[in-house]
Coordinates of C-alpha atoms and ligand atoms in Angstrom, one line a residue:
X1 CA -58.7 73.4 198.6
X2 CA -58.0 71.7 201.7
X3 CA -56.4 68.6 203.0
X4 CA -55.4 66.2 205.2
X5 CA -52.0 64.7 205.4
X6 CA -51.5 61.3 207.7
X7 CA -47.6 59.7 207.6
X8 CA -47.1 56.7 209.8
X9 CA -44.2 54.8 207.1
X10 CA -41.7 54.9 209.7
X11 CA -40.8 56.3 213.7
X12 CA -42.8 59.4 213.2
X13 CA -46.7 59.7 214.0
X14 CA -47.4 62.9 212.1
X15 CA -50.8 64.5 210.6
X16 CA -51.2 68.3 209.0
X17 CA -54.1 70.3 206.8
X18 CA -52.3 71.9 204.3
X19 CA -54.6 74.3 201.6
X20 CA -53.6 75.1 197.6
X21 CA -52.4 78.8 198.5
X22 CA -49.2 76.6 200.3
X23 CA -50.8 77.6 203.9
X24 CA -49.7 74.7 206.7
X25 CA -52.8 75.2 209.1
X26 CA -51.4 72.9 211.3
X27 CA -48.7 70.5 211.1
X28 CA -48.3 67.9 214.2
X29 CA -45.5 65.8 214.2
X30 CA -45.2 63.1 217.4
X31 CA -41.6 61.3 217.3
X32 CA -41.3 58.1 218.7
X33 CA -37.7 58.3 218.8
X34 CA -37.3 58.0 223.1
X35 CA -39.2 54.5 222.4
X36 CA -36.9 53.1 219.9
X37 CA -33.8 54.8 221.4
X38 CA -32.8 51.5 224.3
X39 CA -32.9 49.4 220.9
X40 CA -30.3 51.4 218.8
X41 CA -32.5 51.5 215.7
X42 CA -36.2 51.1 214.9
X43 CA -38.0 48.4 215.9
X44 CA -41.2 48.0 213.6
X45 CA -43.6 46.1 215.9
X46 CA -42.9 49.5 218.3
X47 CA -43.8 51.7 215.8
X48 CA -47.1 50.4 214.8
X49 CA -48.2 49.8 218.0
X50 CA -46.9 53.5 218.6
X51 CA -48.9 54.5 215.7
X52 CA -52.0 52.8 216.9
X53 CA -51.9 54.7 220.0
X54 CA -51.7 58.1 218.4
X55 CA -52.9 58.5 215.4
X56 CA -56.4 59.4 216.5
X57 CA -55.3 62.0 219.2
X58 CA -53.2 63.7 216.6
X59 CA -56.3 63.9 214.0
X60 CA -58.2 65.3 216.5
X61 CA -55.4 67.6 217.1
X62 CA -54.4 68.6 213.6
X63 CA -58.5 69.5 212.9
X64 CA -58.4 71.9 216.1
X65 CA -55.4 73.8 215.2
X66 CA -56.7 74.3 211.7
X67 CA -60.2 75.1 213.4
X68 CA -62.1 73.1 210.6
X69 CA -63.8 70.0 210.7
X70 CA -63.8 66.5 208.7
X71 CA -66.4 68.6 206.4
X72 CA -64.2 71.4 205.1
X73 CA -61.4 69.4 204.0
X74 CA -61.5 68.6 199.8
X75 CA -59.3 65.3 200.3
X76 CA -57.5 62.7 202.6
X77 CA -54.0 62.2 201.6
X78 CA -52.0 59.1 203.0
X79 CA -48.7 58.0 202.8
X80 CA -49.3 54.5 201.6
X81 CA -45.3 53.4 200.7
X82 CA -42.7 52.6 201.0
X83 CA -41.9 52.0 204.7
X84 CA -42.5 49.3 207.3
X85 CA -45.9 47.7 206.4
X86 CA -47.5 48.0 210.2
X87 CA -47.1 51.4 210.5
X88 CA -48.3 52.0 206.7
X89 CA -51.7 50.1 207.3
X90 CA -52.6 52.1 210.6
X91 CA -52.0 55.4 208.4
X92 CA -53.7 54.0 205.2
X93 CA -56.9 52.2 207.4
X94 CA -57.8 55.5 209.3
X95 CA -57.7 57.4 205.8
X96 CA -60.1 54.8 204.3
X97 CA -61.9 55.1 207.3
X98 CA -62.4 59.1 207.2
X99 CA -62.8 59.3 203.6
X100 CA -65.4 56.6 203.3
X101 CA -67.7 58.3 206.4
X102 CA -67.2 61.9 205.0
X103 CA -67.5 60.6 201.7
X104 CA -63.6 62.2 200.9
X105 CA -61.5 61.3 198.1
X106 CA -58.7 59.4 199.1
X107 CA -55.1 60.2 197.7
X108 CA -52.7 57.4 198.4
X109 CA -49.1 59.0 198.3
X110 CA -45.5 57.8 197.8
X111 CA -43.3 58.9 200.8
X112 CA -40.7 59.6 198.6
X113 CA -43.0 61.8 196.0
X114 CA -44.1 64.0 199.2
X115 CA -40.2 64.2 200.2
X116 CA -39.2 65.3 195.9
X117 CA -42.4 67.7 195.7
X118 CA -42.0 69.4 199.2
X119 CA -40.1 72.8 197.6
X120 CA -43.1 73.3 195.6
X121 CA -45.0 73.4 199.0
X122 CA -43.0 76.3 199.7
X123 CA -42.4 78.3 196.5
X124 CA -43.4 77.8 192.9
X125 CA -40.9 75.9 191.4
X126 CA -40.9 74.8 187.8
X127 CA -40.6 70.9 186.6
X128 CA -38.1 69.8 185.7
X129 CA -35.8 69.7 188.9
X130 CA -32.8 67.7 189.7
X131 CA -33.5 65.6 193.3
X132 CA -30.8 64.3 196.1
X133 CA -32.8 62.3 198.1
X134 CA -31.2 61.3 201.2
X135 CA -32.9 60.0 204.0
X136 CA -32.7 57.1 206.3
X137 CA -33.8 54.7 203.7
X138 CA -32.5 56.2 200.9
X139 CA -29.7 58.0 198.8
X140 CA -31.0 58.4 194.8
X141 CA -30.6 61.3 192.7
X142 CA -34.0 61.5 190.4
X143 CA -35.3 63.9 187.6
X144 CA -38.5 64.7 189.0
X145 CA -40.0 66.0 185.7
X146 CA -43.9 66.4 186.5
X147 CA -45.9 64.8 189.8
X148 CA -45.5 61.0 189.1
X149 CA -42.9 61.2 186.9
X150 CA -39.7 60.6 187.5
X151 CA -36.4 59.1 186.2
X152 CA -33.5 57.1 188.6
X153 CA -30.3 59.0 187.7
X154 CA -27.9 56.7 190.5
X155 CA -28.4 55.1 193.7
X156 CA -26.8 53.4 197.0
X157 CA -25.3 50.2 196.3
X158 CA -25.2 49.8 199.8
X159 CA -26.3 51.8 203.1
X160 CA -28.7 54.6 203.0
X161 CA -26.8 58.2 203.8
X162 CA -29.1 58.7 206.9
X163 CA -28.9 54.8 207.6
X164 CA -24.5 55.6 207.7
X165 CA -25.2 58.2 209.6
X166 CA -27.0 56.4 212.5
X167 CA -24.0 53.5 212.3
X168 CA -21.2 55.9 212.3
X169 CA -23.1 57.3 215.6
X170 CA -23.2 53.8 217.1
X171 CA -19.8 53.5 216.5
X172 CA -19.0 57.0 218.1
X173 CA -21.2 55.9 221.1
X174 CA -23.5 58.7 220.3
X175 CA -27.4 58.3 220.1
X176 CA -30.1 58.0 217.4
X177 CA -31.1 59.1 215.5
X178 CA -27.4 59.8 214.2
X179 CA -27.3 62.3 212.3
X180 CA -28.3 65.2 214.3
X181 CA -25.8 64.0 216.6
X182 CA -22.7 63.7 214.4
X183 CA -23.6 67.3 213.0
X184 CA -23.6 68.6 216.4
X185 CA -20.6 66.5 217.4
X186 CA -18.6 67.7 213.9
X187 CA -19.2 71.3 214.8
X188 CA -16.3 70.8 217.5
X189 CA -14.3 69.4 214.9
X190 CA -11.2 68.9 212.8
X191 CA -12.5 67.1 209.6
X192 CA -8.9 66.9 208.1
X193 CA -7.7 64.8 211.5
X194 CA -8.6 61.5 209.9
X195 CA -8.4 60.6 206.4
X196 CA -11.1 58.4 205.9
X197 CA -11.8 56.8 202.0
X198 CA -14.2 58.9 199.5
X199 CA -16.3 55.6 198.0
X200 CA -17.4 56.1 194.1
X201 CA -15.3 59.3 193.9
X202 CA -13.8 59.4 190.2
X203 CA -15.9 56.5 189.3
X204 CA -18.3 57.1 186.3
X205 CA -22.4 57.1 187.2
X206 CA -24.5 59.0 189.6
X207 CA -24.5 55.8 192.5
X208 CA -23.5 55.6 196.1
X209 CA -21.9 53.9 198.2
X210 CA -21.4 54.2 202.0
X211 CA -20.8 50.9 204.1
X212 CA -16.9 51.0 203.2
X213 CA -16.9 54.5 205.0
X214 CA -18.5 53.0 207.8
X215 CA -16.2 50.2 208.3
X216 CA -13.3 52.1 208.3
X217 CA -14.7 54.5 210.5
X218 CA -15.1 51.6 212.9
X219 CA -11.5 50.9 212.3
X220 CA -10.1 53.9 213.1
X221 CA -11.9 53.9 216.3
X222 CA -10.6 50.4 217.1
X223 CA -7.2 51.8 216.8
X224 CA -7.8 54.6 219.9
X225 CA -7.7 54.8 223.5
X226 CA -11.2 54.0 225.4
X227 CA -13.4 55.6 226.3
X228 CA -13.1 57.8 223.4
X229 CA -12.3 61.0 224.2
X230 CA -14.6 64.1 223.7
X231 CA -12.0 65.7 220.9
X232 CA -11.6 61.9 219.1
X233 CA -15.3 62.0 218.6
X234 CA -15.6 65.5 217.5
X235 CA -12.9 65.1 214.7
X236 CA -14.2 61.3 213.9
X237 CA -17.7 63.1 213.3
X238 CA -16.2 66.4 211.3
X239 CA -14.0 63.7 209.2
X240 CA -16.9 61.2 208.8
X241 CA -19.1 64.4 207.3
X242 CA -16.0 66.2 205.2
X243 CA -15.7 62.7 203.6
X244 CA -19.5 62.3 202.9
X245 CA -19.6 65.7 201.9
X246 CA -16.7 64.9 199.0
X247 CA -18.7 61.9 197.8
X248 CA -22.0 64.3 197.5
X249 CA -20.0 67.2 195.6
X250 CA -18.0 64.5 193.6
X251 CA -21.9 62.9 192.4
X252 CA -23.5 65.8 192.0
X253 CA -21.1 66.7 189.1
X254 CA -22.2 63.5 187.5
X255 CA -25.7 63.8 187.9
X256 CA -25.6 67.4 186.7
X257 CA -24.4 66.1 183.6
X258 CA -27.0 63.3 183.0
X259 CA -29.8 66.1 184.1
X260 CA -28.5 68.3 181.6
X261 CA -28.7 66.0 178.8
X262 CA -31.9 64.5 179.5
X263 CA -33.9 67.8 180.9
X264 CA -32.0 70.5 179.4
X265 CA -34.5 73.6 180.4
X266 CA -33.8 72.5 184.5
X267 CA -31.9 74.9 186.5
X268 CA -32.6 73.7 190.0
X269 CA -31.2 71.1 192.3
X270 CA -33.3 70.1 195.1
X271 CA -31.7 68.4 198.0
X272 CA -35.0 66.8 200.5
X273 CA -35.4 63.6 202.9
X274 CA -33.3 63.9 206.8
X275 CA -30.0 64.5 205.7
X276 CA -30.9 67.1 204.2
X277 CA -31.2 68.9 207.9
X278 CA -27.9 69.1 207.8
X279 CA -26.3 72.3 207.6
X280 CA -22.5 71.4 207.1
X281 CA -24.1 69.4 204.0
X282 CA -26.3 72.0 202.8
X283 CA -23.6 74.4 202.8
X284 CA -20.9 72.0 200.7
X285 CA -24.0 71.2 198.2
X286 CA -25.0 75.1 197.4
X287 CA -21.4 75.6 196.9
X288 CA -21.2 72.6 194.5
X289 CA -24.5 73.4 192.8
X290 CA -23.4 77.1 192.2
X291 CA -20.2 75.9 190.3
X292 CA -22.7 74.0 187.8
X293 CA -25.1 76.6 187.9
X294 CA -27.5 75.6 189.5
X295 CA -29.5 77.1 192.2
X296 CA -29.7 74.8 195.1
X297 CA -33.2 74.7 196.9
X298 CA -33.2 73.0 199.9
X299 CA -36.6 73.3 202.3
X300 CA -36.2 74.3 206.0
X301 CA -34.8 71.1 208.3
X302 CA -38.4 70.5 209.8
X303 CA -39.6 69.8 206.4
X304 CA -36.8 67.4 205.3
X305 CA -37.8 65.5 207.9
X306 CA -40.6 63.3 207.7
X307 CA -44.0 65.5 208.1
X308 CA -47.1 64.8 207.0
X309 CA -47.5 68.3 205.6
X310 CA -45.3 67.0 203.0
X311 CA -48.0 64.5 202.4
X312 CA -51.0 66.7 202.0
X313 CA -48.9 68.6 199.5
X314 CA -48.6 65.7 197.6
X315 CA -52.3 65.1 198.1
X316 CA -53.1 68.6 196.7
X317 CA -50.6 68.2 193.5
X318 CA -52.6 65.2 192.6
X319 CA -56.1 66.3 193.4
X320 CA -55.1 69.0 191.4
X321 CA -54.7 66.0 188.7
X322 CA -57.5 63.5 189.5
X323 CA -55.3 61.5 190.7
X324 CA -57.7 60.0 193.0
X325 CA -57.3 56.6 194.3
X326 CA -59.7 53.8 195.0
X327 CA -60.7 52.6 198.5
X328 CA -59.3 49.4 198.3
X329 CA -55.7 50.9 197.5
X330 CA -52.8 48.4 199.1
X331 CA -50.0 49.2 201.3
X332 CA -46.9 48.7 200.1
X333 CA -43.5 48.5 201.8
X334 CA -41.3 48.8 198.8
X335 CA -42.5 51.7 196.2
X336 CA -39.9 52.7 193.6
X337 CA -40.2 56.5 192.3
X338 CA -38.7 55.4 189.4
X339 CA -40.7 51.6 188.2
X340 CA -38.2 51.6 185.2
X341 CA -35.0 52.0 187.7
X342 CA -33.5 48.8 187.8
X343 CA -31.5 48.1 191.0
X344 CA -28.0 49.1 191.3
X345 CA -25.0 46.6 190.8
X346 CA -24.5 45.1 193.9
X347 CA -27.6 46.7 195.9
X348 CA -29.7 44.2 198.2
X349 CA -33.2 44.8 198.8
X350 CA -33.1 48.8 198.9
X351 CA -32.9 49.5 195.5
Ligands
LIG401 O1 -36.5 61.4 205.9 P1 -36.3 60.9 207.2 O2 -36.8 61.8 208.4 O3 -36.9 59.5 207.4 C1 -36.8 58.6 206.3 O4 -37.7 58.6 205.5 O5 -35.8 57.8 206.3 O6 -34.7 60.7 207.5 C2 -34.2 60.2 208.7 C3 -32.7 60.1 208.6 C4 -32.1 59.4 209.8 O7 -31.1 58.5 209.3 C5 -31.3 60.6 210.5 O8 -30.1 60.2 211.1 C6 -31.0 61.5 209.3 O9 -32.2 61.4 208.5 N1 -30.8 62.9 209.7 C7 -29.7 63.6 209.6 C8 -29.8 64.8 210.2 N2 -31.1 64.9 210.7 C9 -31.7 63.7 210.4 N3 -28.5 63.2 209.0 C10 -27.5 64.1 209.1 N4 -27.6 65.3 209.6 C11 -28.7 65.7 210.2 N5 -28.8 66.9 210.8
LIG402 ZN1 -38.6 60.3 204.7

């Protein structure tokens, strides 16, 4: 079985061909992070249009490296939400477009499902798992007990984990995306320099929160010398992480619990979406997940962050199904995982 994976939900143009014996023919990933970069953040309009202007190309591309054509493949897979709606439509149209001429079936796919099925791209893994999400749009931990079923175990209240990532680099004066840059910036770093708070630590539930470490980030920073200087920044960053690292360790114990209870034969926890590139994290959370026993599974940083051979994987689980969705399939920019989740105290439109 083979097929085609498109993602356009966000700042990354990306299309792979990914067959059932967890074989990546070719996986073509095109950031458009040096167009957003001058604006501090993503700017939607830019990333459609961006989209637009590659998508084809990197089709084309994707096919030649796998050395197959339209023919061979058994299914298009498309990331249809959540995301910014511009970008989903030029990834969702071009699917409709190929699987209509080639007569295809079409697999519309929930980002976030391609993010909590990725391991299983790369090992067999059984359900059920226990999933830290944590990406630039999102921070939810999730029992992902079987491919479109899943239950909300916590979530932010507030920022994203990737999204306080990428302020706290603004803040620092260091680029985006953030995150990469305050891992590389912490490695330099005292993280016991500056005490900055632990939100939600001690407090009962499996939920986030992160804009509080942020702002006092911001007034720490206030309080020293400018320009900052290259050691202030490199113990800001390792003290921005060690706290973020707490909250995550401090969570996990919770979750663990509630995963426990309501999926007693799991053994794994499965950490997927950007922030899960980072190695300082990865390291805190397998030393976490140990103490709970549980065997931490964590897929290699170019698959945390968003591919689209994530997406055909997805596609493959749920041709494997017939799961197969209808050509007239909408986008849709806000797609909960879990539809019974109800959002978090306090959350805004994220939940
Ligand atoms: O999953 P992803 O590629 O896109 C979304 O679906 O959001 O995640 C992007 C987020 C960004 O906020 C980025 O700063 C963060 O992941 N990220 C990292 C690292 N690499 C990417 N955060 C911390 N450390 C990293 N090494
Ligand atoms: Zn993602």
């Amino acid at each position: 079985m083979l097929v085609l994976g498109i993602e356009t939900s966000c700042d990354e143009t990306a299309v792979a061909v990914v067959d059932d014996d967890r074989r990546i023919r070719a996986n073509c990933v095109l950031s458009q992070q040096a167009e957003h970069a001058p604006y501090g953040g993503i700017v939607p309009e830019i990333a459609a249009r961006s989209h637009v202007d590659h998508l084809d190309g990197l089709i084309a591309q994707a096919l030649s490296e796998a050395k197959i054509g339209f023919a061979d493949l058994d299914g298009i897979a498309v990331t249809a939400g959540p995301g910014l709606i511009g970008g989903l439509i030029v990834g969702l149209m071009s699917a409709k477009a190929i699987a209509l001429v080639h007569a295809k079936p079409l697999l519309a796919i929930n980002h976030l499902e391609a993010h909590a099925l990725t391991p299983r791209l790369l090992a067999p893994l059984d359900f059920p798992y226990l999933l830290l999400l944590i990406s630039g749009g999102h921070c939810q931990f999730l029992i992902v007990h079987g491919v479109g079923h899943y239950q909300r175990l916590g979530t932010t209240v507030d920022d994203a984990l990737g999204e306080a990532f990428d302020k706290a680099a603004r803040i620092l004066g260091l680029g985006f995306p953030g995150g990469p840059a305050i891992e590389h910036a912490a490695a330099r770093g005292d993280g016991a320099r500056f005490d900055l708070p632990r939100p939600m630590l001690g407090r009962s539930g499996c939920d986030f929160s992160f804009s509080g470490l942020k702002t006092a980030l911001l007034h720490v920073v206030n309080g020293l010398p400018k320009p900052l200087a290259m050691s202030d920044i490199a113990d800001l960053s390792a003290s921005f992480q060690a706290a973020v690292a707490d909250v995550l360790e401090d969570r996990l114990g919770h979750a663990a619990a509630r995963f426990r209870a309501g999926a007693p034969s799991g053994r794994a926890l499965v950490v997927a979406g950007g922030v899960a590139a980072n190695g300082f994290l990865r390291a805190r959370l397998e030393h976490a997940a140990k103490a709970l026993k549980l065997t931490l599974i964590a897929p290699p940083p170019a698959l945390c962050t968003d591919n689209a051979a994530m997406v055909a994987w997805a596609g493959i689980e749920r041709l494997r199904l017939g799961l197969v969705d209808a050509l007239d399939v909408a986008p849709r920019a806000r797609w909960p995982l879990d539809p019974n989740a109800r959002p978090a105290p306090g959350a805004g439109v994220k939940a």
